[in-house]
Amino acid sequence: MSAPMEIVLSADSAGQLWNCAVLELHSGTNLLAYRGGNTSSRSLTVLNGEYILGAQLGKNFINVWEIQRKDQLQQKIVCPGIVTCLTASPNGLYLVAGIADAIYLWEVSSGNLLAILSRHYQDLTCLRFSDDSSHFISGGKDNLALVWSLASVVQLDPSHTPEPRHVLSRHSLPITDIHCGLMGPQARVATASLDQTVKLWELSSGEMLLSVLFDVGIMSVTLDPCEYYLFCGGSDGGIFQVSLCSQSLSRDKTFQSDNEGNQVFKGHRNLVTCLSVSMDGTLLLSGSHDETIRLWDIQSKQSVRSINHKGPVTNALIIPAPANMFLPDSRPGIPLPRFSRHLNPSEQGEGVETGGVCLRLAPHTQVIIFCLSSLNRCRCDFKRE
């Protein structure tokens, strides 16, 4: 059997059989299972195609597996508090976690904690990166979604407090899910809320493009890759498909089934916690508190497969299969460092590495940056080749 192009990564709150499982997208065959603990909602992520990370449910640490070594935890990242949401940047350089009402951002290569962002007023519920890793969006129980520029957050000036690029404040109840579309800083962002609405925003301007009102609270949201449709998971088990190409589309609308692409997927018996669409836009994956994940044919709205779990589903996503996942003798190119719990690890006795980074800026120019972390100083030397 050849390696699959796309896989399903899923987890439930029980963790009786495994923490998370890898399934073949089309057949539902269980390919791999990673054991040890259980993962909280919106806290399962793949780092650089080499590690799987899952925040332990109700605990203050993150479980880490090498992607090929499913039966052995590689390490546990101890955090300052319970992790409520977790994501890794698509380029594999940064890890972001929600802990209470603060956002913690680590540099993966060094393990250094680069920033603690405290702009939410209540606990974080979800975090999402843009596909080019230039921005991330945070959502919380304070009804706010904040858009952050990564370059602003990781800047070197310790006297500068990073501020969100945009504050998306149109929701009236907690944010339950966020989806960021394609096209980097030109992407569109969808936010779901218990206020029974899903809102679509322009990432670059922070402008609200669309607000759709439903009869139930919305627990999950996603877009298909071409952004023809919004898919919204309801607290009643229904999945609502909203057409973004309708000629009658207005900025504020109330969802109604019709013949223009606004339809309902029916099958789940409890709230729908996660949604994901295949790369070709033909299949929809859903996870629910009814302890099942379902695969749907989008065109027919029919459930083509249902897979039982041992507890409420906390994470279910379709991802491209990492290149090394099915090569048992492969190992990560770079081992993970020890992750710091403090912004200034030298002051906490955690140790600091000092070194230089060489960046090629032009065909015959180099800038060498020497960072003395314990002194919070950097020196840049330019030279011609």
Tab-separated table of C-alpha atoms in Angstrom:
chain	number	residue	atom	x	y	z
A	1	MET	CA	0.000	0.000	0.000
A	2	SER	CA	1.360	3.394	-1.011
A	3	ALA	CA	1.470	6.212	1.504
A	4	PRO	CA	-1.743	8.320	1.500
A	5	MET	CA	-1.731	11.923	0.304
A	6	GLU	CA	-4.154	13.095	2.996
A	7	ILE	CA	-4.851	11.730	6.455
A	8	VAL	CA	-7.283	12.303	9.294
A	9	LEU	CA	-5.855	13.160	12.709
A	10	SER	CA	-8.396	12.743	15.522
A	11	ALA	CA	-8.573	12.664	19.326
A	12	ASP	CA	-11.239	12.290	21.996
A	13	SER	CA	-11.471	13.279	25.645
A	14	ALA	CA	-11.475	9.693	26.960
A	15	GLY	CA	-8.091	8.561	25.648
A	16	GLN	CA	-8.925	4.911	26.422
A	17	LEU	CA	-7.471	3.385	23.256
A	18	TRP	CA	-4.991	6.107	22.300
A	19	ASN	CA	-4.372	9.821	22.666
A	20	CYS	CA	-4.732	10.524	18.952
A	21	ALA	CA	-5.107	8.363	15.861
A	22	VAL	CA	-4.147	8.659	12.190
A	23	LEU	CA	-6.796	7.387	9.763
A	24	GLU	CA	-6.736	6.932	5.994
A	25	LEU	CA	-9.060	9.607	4.605
A	26	HIS	CA	-11.066	7.585	2.096
A	27	SER	CA	-11.268	4.166	3.776
A	28	GLY	CA	-11.204	5.164	7.450
A	29	THR	CA	-8.487	2.560	8.120
A	30	ASN	CA	-6.568	3.164	11.343
A	31	LEU	CA	-2.947	3.655	10.263
A	32	LEU	CA	-1.221	4.827	13.465
A	33	ALA	CA	-2.131	5.487	17.102
A	34	TYR	CA	-0.196	7.666	19.532
A	35	ARG	CA	-0.566	6.629	23.161
A	36	GLY	CA	-0.313	8.467	26.469
A	37	GLY	CA	-2.874	10.810	28.037
A	38	ASN	CA	-5.678	12.624	26.240
A	39	THR	CA	-5.792	15.886	24.321
A	40	SER	CA	-8.002	18.910	24.992
A	41	SER	CA	-10.114	20.628	22.359
A	42	ARG	CA	-8.333	22.751	19.710
A	43	SER	CA	-4.963	21.592	21.043
A	44	LEU	CA	-3.707	18.963	18.577
A	45	THR	CA	-1.129	20.138	16.040
A	46	VAL	CA	1.661	18.870	13.776
A	47	LEU	CA	4.987	20.667	14.086
A	48	ASN	CA	7.142	20.914	10.970
A	49	GLY	CA	5.939	17.511	9.740
A	50	GLU	CA	8.137	15.807	12.353
A	51	TYR	CA	6.303	15.983	15.684
A	52	ILE	CA	2.737	15.684	16.939
A	53	LEU	CA	1.860	17.895	19.906
A	54	GLY	CA	-1.252	17.657	22.061
A	55	ALA	CA	-2.081	19.673	25.178
A	56	GLN	CA	-2.998	17.321	28.011
A	57	LEU	CA	-6.646	17.713	29.011
A	58	GLY	CA	-6.904	19.656	32.283
A	59	LYS	CA	-3.135	19.626	32.923
A	60	ASN	CA	-0.264	22.074	32.539
A	61	PHE	CA	1.820	20.232	29.950
A	62	ILE	CA	1.967	19.391	26.243
A	63	ASN	CA	2.611	15.818	25.077
A	64	VAL	CA	5.107	15.469	22.230
A	65	TRP	CA	5.615	12.479	19.935
A	66	GLU	CA	8.113	11.998	17.145
A	67	ILE	CA	5.829	11.398	14.203
A	68	GLN	CA	7.302	7.922	13.520
A	69	ARG	CA	7.478	6.737	17.171
A	70	LYS	CA	3.816	6.364	18.025
A	71	ASP	CA	4.259	4.295	21.195
A	72	GLN	CA	6.773	6.512	22.953
A	73	LEU	CA	6.317	10.052	24.207
A	74	GLN	CA	9.359	12.040	23.124
A	75	GLN	CA	8.947	14.645	25.860
A	76	LYS	CA	6.477	16.733	27.839
A	77	ILE	CA	6.576	20.502	27.582
A	78	VAL	CA	5.706	21.855	31.039
A	79	CYS	CA	3.720	25.101	30.901
A	80	PRO	CA	2.855	27.762	33.508
A	81	GLY	CA	-0.805	26.681	33.535
A	82	ILE	CA	-3.478	24.569	31.838
A	83	VAL	CA	-3.271	24.871	28.041
A	84	THR	CA	-6.693	25.633	26.538
A	85	CYS	CA	-5.611	25.844	22.878
A	86	LEU	CA	-2.452	25.194	20.886
A	87	THR	CA	-1.125	25.662	17.360
A	88	ALA	CA	2.179	25.602	15.473
A	89	SER	CA	3.083	27.973	12.658
A	90	PRO	CA	2.940	26.322	9.208
A	91	ASN	CA	6.638	27.082	8.666
A	92	GLY	CA	7.494	25.139	11.832
A	93	LEU	CA	9.332	28.007	13.520
A	94	TYR	CA	6.921	28.978	16.308
A	95	LEU	CA	4.580	27.360	18.817
A	96	VAL	CA	1.663	29.305	20.311
A	97	ALA	CA	-0.473	28.274	23.292
A	98	GLY	CA	-3.397	29.771	25.159
A	99	ILE	CA	-2.958	29.555	28.950
A	100	ALA	CA	-5.792	31.168	30.922
A	101	ASP	CA	-6.233	34.632	29.337
A	102	ALA	CA	-2.655	34.910	27.982
A	103	ILE	CA	-0.953	33.840	24.736
A	104	TYR	CA	2.492	32.213	25.054
A	105	LEU	CA	4.754	32.164	21.992
A	106	TRP	CA	7.919	30.034	21.761
A	107	GLU	CA	10.690	29.871	19.192
A	108	VAL	CA	10.941	26.186	18.259
A	109	SER	CA	14.650	26.151	17.334
A	110	SER	CA	15.826	27.448	20.721
A	111	GLY	CA	12.861	26.705	23.006
A	112	ASN	CA	12.936	30.336	24.156
A	113	LEU	CA	9.678	31.919	25.299
A	114	LEU	CA	9.574	35.060	23.148
A	115	ALA	CA	6.338	36.714	24.258
A	116	ILE	CA	3.435	36.580	26.684
A	117	LEU	CA	0.490	38.501	25.261
A	118	SER	CA	-2.178	39.555	27.749
A	119	ARG	CA	-4.822	41.372	25.736
A	120	HIS	CA	-7.745	39.006	26.331
A	121	TYR	CA	-9.877	39.457	29.449
A	122	GLN	CA	-11.011	35.842	29.819
A	123	ASP	CA	-9.679	32.390	28.886
A	124	LEU	CA	-8.472	31.673	25.359
A	125	THR	CA	-10.560	29.203	23.335
A	126	CYS	CA	-8.784	28.952	19.966
A	127	LEU	CA	-5.699	29.985	18.005
A	128	ARG	CA	-5.090	29.879	14.234
A	129	PHE	CA	-2.172	30.870	11.971
A	130	SER	CA	-2.440	32.246	8.460
A	131	ASP	CA	-1.106	29.830	5.841
A	132	ASP	CA	2.080	31.889	5.333
A	133	SER	CA	2.765	32.144	9.111
A	134	SER	CA	2.729	35.959	8.950
A	135	HIS	CA	-0.265	36.366	11.284
A	136	PHE	CA	-2.161	34.459	13.935
A	137	ILE	CA	-5.648	34.984	15.315
A	138	SER	CA	-6.741	34.370	18.902
A	139	GLY	CA	-10.273	33.924	20.182
A	140	GLY	CA	-11.526	33.921	23.756
A	141	LYS	CA	-14.427	33.751	26.170
A	142	ASP	CA	-14.335	37.569	26.273
A	143	ASN	CA	-16.172	37.569	22.872
A	144	LEU	CA	-13.077	38.987	21.128
A	145	ALA	CA	-10.955	37.740	18.230
A	146	LEU	CA	-7.563	39.442	17.932
A	147	VAL	CA	-5.377	39.522	14.818
A	148	TRP	CA	-1.639	39.524	15.565
A	149	SER	CA	1.249	40.255	13.211
A	150	LEU	CA	3.965	37.725	14.024
A	151	ALA	CA	6.722	40.173	13.057
A	152	SER	CA	5.395	42.681	15.594
A	153	VAL	CA	5.156	40.084	18.351
A	154	VAL	CA	8.714	38.710	17.967
A	155	GLN	CA	10.489	42.078	17.595
A	156	LEU	CA	13.618	42.528	19.725
A	157	ASP	CA	12.789	45.751	21.601
A	158	PRO	CA	11.906	44.669	25.173
A	159	SER	CA	10.387	48.079	25.951
A	160	HIS	CA	7.770	47.668	23.208
A	161	THR	CA	4.540	45.881	24.145
A	162	PRO	CA	3.043	44.148	21.085
A	163	GLU	CA	-0.474	45.205	20.183
A	164	PRO	CA	-2.940	43.301	18.005
A	165	ARG	CA	-3.224	44.512	14.439
A	166	HIS	CA	-7.014	44.283	14.584
A	167	VAL	CA	-9.594	43.725	17.320
A	168	LEU	CA	-12.646	41.880	15.967
A	169	SER	CA	-15.332	42.801	18.479
A	170	ARG	CA	-18.704	42.169	16.810
A	171	HIS	CA	-19.561	38.961	18.721
A	172	SER	CA	-21.689	39.170	21.877
A	173	LEU	CA	-20.818	35.770	23.402
A	174	PRO	CA	-17.622	33.638	23.590
A	175	ILE	CA	-15.712	32.715	20.438
A	176	THR	CA	-15.830	28.947	19.893
A	177	ASP	CA	-13.742	28.490	16.737
A	178	ILE	CA	-11.673	30.338	14.126
A	179	HIS	CA	-10.712	29.403	10.581
A	180	CYS	CA	-8.165	31.302	8.496
A	181	GLY	CA	-8.348	30.854	4.729
A	182	LEU	CA	-5.567	30.913	2.153
A	183	MET	CA	-3.610	33.820	0.609
A	184	GLY	CA	-1.546	34.886	3.629
A	185	PRO	CA	-2.192	38.507	4.671
A	186	GLN	CA	-4.971	38.733	2.067
A	187	ALA	CA	-6.885	35.841	3.652
A	188	ARG	CA	-10.419	35.835	4.965
A	189	VAL	CA	-11.066	34.766	8.545
A	190	ALA	CA	-14.217	33.080	9.855
A	191	THR	CA	-15.197	33.259	13.533
A	192	ALA	CA	-17.903	31.174	15.243
A	193	SER	CA	-19.615	32.053	18.506
A	194	LEU	CA	-22.183	30.983	21.049
A	195	ASP	CA	-24.121	34.109	20.014
A	196	GLN	CA	-25.502	31.975	17.132
A	197	THR	CA	-23.528	33.800	14.451
A	198	VAL	CA	-20.593	33.143	12.166
A	199	LYS	CA	-18.778	36.205	10.875
A	200	LEU	CA	-16.384	36.534	7.937
A	201	TRP	CA	-13.584	39.114	8.093
A	202	GLU	CA	-10.860	40.506	5.874
A	203	LEU	CA	-7.523	39.821	7.556
A	204	SER	CA	-5.693	42.823	6.073
A	205	SER	CA	-8.225	45.488	7.112
A	206	GLY	CA	-10.160	43.821	9.943
A	207	GLU	CA	-13.397	44.698	8.125
A	208	MET	CA	-16.417	42.442	8.640
A	209	LEU	CA	-17.594	41.092	5.284
A	210	LEU	CA	-20.497	38.875	6.345
A	211	SER	CA	-22.522	37.896	9.415
A	212	VAL	CA	-24.811	34.857	9.332
A	213	LEU	CA	-27.362	34.259	12.104
A	214	PHE	CA	-28.470	30.706	12.973
A	215	ASP	CA	-31.075	29.226	15.321
A	216	VAL	CA	-28.405	27.561	17.524
A	217	GLY	CA	-24.984	28.314	18.950
A	218	ILE	CA	-22.140	27.555	16.522
A	219	MET	CA	-19.295	25.417	17.890
A	220	SER	CA	-17.026	25.025	14.831
A	221	VAL	CA	-16.390	26.617	11.441
A	222	THR	CA	-14.317	26.032	8.312
A	223	LEU	CA	-14.105	27.088	4.657
A	224	ASP	CA	-13.515	24.912	1.605
A	225	PRO	CA	-10.162	25.639	-0.134
A	226	CYS	CA	-11.820	27.670	-2.926
A	227	GLU	CA	-13.948	29.544	-0.360
A	228	TYR	CA	-17.206	28.851	-2.138
A	229	TYR	CA	-18.817	27.699	1.132
A	230	LEU	CA	-18.756	28.221	4.881
A	231	PHE	CA	-19.399	25.097	6.970
A	232	CYS	CA	-20.723	25.751	10.469
A	233	GLY	CA	-21.145	23.094	13.181
A	234	GLY	CA	-24.128	23.643	15.461
A	235	SER	CA	-24.774	22.825	19.099
A	236	ASP	CA	-27.744	20.697	17.945
A	237	GLY	CA	-25.587	18.380	15.788
A	238	GLY	CA	-26.457	20.019	12.469
A	239	ILE	CA	-23.802	21.217	10.006
A	240	PHE	CA	-24.850	24.275	8.003
A	241	GLN	CA	-23.431	24.966	4.541
A	242	VAL	CA	-23.510	28.684	3.651
A	243	SER	CA	-22.959	29.640	0.022
A	244	LEU	CA	-20.596	32.584	-0.461
A	245	CYS	CA	-21.457	32.843	-4.157
A	246	SER	CA	-25.171	33.517	-3.856
A	247	GLN	CA	-26.418	36.465	-5.880
A	248	SER	CA	-28.700	37.469	-3.017
A	249	LEU	CA	-25.888	37.538	-0.445
A	250	SER	CA	-26.068	40.535	1.896
A	251	ARG	CA	-23.720	41.571	4.686
A	252	ASP	CA	-26.156	40.456	7.408
A	253	LYS	CA	-28.272	37.413	6.737
A	254	THR	CA	-30.261	34.750	8.540
A	255	PHE	CA	-29.531	31.174	7.485
A	256	GLN	CA	-32.268	29.416	5.525
A	257	SER	CA	-32.006	26.258	3.436
A	258	ASP	CA	-32.554	26.945	-0.264
A	259	ASN	CA	-31.512	25.820	-3.733
A	260	GLU	CA	-28.578	28.235	-3.948
A	261	GLY	CA	-26.156	26.152	-1.889
A	262	ASN	CA	-27.412	26.827	1.636
A	263	GLN	CA	-27.993	23.318	2.995
A	264	VAL	CA	-27.858	21.259	6.207
A	265	PHE	CA	-25.888	18.051	6.867
A	266	LYS	CA	-27.840	15.864	9.313
A	267	GLY	CA	-26.439	12.877	11.213
A	268	HIS	CA	-24.731	13.925	14.441
A	269	ARG	CA	-26.751	13.684	17.662
A	270	ASN	CA	-24.758	16.217	19.726
A	271	LEU	CA	-22.777	19.405	19.220
A	272	VAL	CA	-20.269	19.442	16.341
A	273	THR	CA	-16.867	20.360	17.799
A	274	CYS	CA	-14.600	20.317	14.719
A	275	LEU	CA	-14.788	20.600	10.929
A	276	SER	CA	-12.238	20.160	8.148
A	277	VAL	CA	-12.399	19.956	4.331
A	278	SER	CA	-10.220	17.853	2.010
A	279	MET	CA	-7.771	19.573	-0.331
A	280	ASP	CA	-9.957	18.947	-3.406
A	281	GLY	CA	-13.040	20.336	-1.663
A	282	THR	CA	-15.165	17.194	-2.107
A	283	LEU	CA	-15.130	15.751	1.431
A	284	LEU	CA	-16.085	17.269	4.788
A	285	LEU	CA	-14.857	15.799	8.083
A	286	SER	CA	-16.781	16.447	11.298
A	287	GLY	CA	-16.224	15.495	14.934
A	288	SER	CA	-18.901	15.559	17.612
A	289	HIS	CA	-19.662	15.077	21.280
A	290	ASP	CA	-21.779	12.098	20.165
A	291	GLU	CA	-18.408	10.238	20.158
A	292	THR	CA	-18.175	9.881	16.373
A	293	ILE	CA	-16.351	11.440	13.471
A	294	ARG	CA	-18.127	11.486	10.120
A	295	LEU	CA	-16.944	11.901	6.559
A	296	TRP	CA	-19.433	13.594	4.242
A	297	ASP	CA	-19.691	13.907	0.473
A	298	ILE	CA	-20.196	17.652	0.084
A	299	GLN	CA	-22.099	17.532	-3.180
A	300	SER	CA	-24.714	14.995	-2.033
A	301	LYS	CA	-24.680	15.971	1.685
A	302	GLN	CA	-24.565	12.243	2.505
A	303	SER	CA	-22.497	10.705	5.309
A	304	VAL	CA	-20.183	8.209	3.625
A	305	ARG	CA	-18.490	6.977	6.809
A	306	SER	CA	-18.921	7.141	10.585
A	307	ILE	CA	-16.116	6.119	12.956
A	308	ASN	CA	-16.813	5.583	16.648
A	309	HIS	CA	-14.635	6.935	19.439
A	310	LYS	CA	-14.660	6.191	23.173
A	311	GLY	CA	-15.460	9.723	24.255
A	312	PRO	CA	-16.500	13.154	22.943
A	313	VAL	CA	-14.335	14.095	19.948
A	314	THR	CA	-12.045	17.024	20.788
A	315	ASN	CA	-9.994	17.263	17.578
A	316	ALA	CA	-10.498	16.065	13.998
A	317	LEU	CA	-8.647	17.504	11.027
A	318	ILE	CA	-7.621	16.573	7.496
A	319	ILE	CA	-3.961	17.284	6.758
A	320	PRO	CA	-1.445	16.366	4.034
A	321	ALA	CA	0.408	13.245	5.155
A	322	PRO	CA	3.867	14.245	6.515
A	323	ALA	CA	6.592	12.776	4.305
A	324	ASN	CA	8.251	10.772	7.115
A	325	MET	CA	5.142	9.532	8.927
A	326	PHE	CA	5.213	6.084	7.334
A	327	LEU	CA	9.008	5.630	7.264
A	328	PRO	CA	9.718	3.800	10.565
A	329	ASP	CA	13.504	4.291	10.377
A	330	SER	CA	13.270	8.033	9.799
A	331	ARG	CA	14.024	10.525	12.565
A	332	PRO	CA	13.474	14.278	12.921
A	333	GLY	CA	16.147	16.381	11.289
A	334	ILE	CA	16.503	18.582	14.383
A	335	PRO	CA	15.680	17.463	17.952
A	336	LEU	CA	13.326	19.631	19.972
A	337	PRO	CA	15.016	21.771	22.635
A	338	ARG	CA	13.865	22.223	26.205
A	339	PHE	CA	11.074	24.820	26.195
A	340	SER	CA	11.401	27.687	28.657
A	341	ARG	CA	8.602	28.696	31.037
A	342	HIS	CA	9.995	32.209	31.539
A	343	LEU	CA	10.601	35.220	29.315
A	344	ASN	CA	14.106	35.699	30.769
A	345	PRO	CA	15.419	32.155	31.268
A	346	SER	CA	18.842	33.358	32.487
A	347	GLU	CA	17.171	35.011	35.477
A	348	GLN	CA	15.359	31.783	36.342
A	349	GLY	CA	18.419	29.551	36.075
A	350	GLU	CA	17.219	27.815	32.914
A	351	GLY	CA	20.364	28.504	30.941
A	352	VAL	CA	20.850	30.619	27.818
A	353	GLU	CA	22.601	29.879	24.578
A	354	THR	CA	24.541	32.698	22.946
A	355	GLY	CA	25.436	32.635	19.287
A	356	GLY	CA	25.171	34.256	15.896
A	357	VAL	CA	22.778	33.994	12.991
A	358	CYS	CA	23.904	34.707	9.439
A	359	LEU	CA	21.230	36.129	7.104
A	360	ARG	CA	21.808	36.608	3.364
A	361	LEU	CA	20.085	39.864	2.427
A	362	ALA	CA	21.496	40.547	-1.058
A	363	PRO	CA	23.658	38.713	-3.624
A	364	HIS	CA	26.948	39.909	-2.100
A	365	THR	CA	25.978	41.117	1.372
A	366	GLN	CA	25.717	39.331	4.679
A	367	VAL	CA	24.506	40.594	8.036
A	368	ILE	CA	25.707	38.693	11.073
A	369	ILE	CA	23.607	39.193	14.177
A	370	PHE	CA	25.221	38.366	17.515
A	371	CYS	CA	22.678	38.162	20.310
A	372	LEU	CA	23.739	38.287	23.942
A	373	SER	CA	20.484	37.074	25.445
A	374	SER	CA	21.470	37.576	29.071
A	375	LEU	CA	22.203	41.248	28.375
A	376	ASN	CA	19.254	41.785	25.994
A	377	ARG	CA	21.669	43.258	23.438
A	378	CYS	CA	22.295	42.553	19.772
A	379	ARG	CA	25.143	43.659	17.491
A	380	CYS	CA	24.914	43.608	13.704
A	381	ASP	CA	28.061	43.379	11.534
A	382	PHE	CA	27.819	43.906	7.770
A	383	LYS	CA	30.429	42.662	5.357
A	384	ARG	CA	30.936	42.426	1.615
A	385	GLU	CA	31.847	39.117	0.010
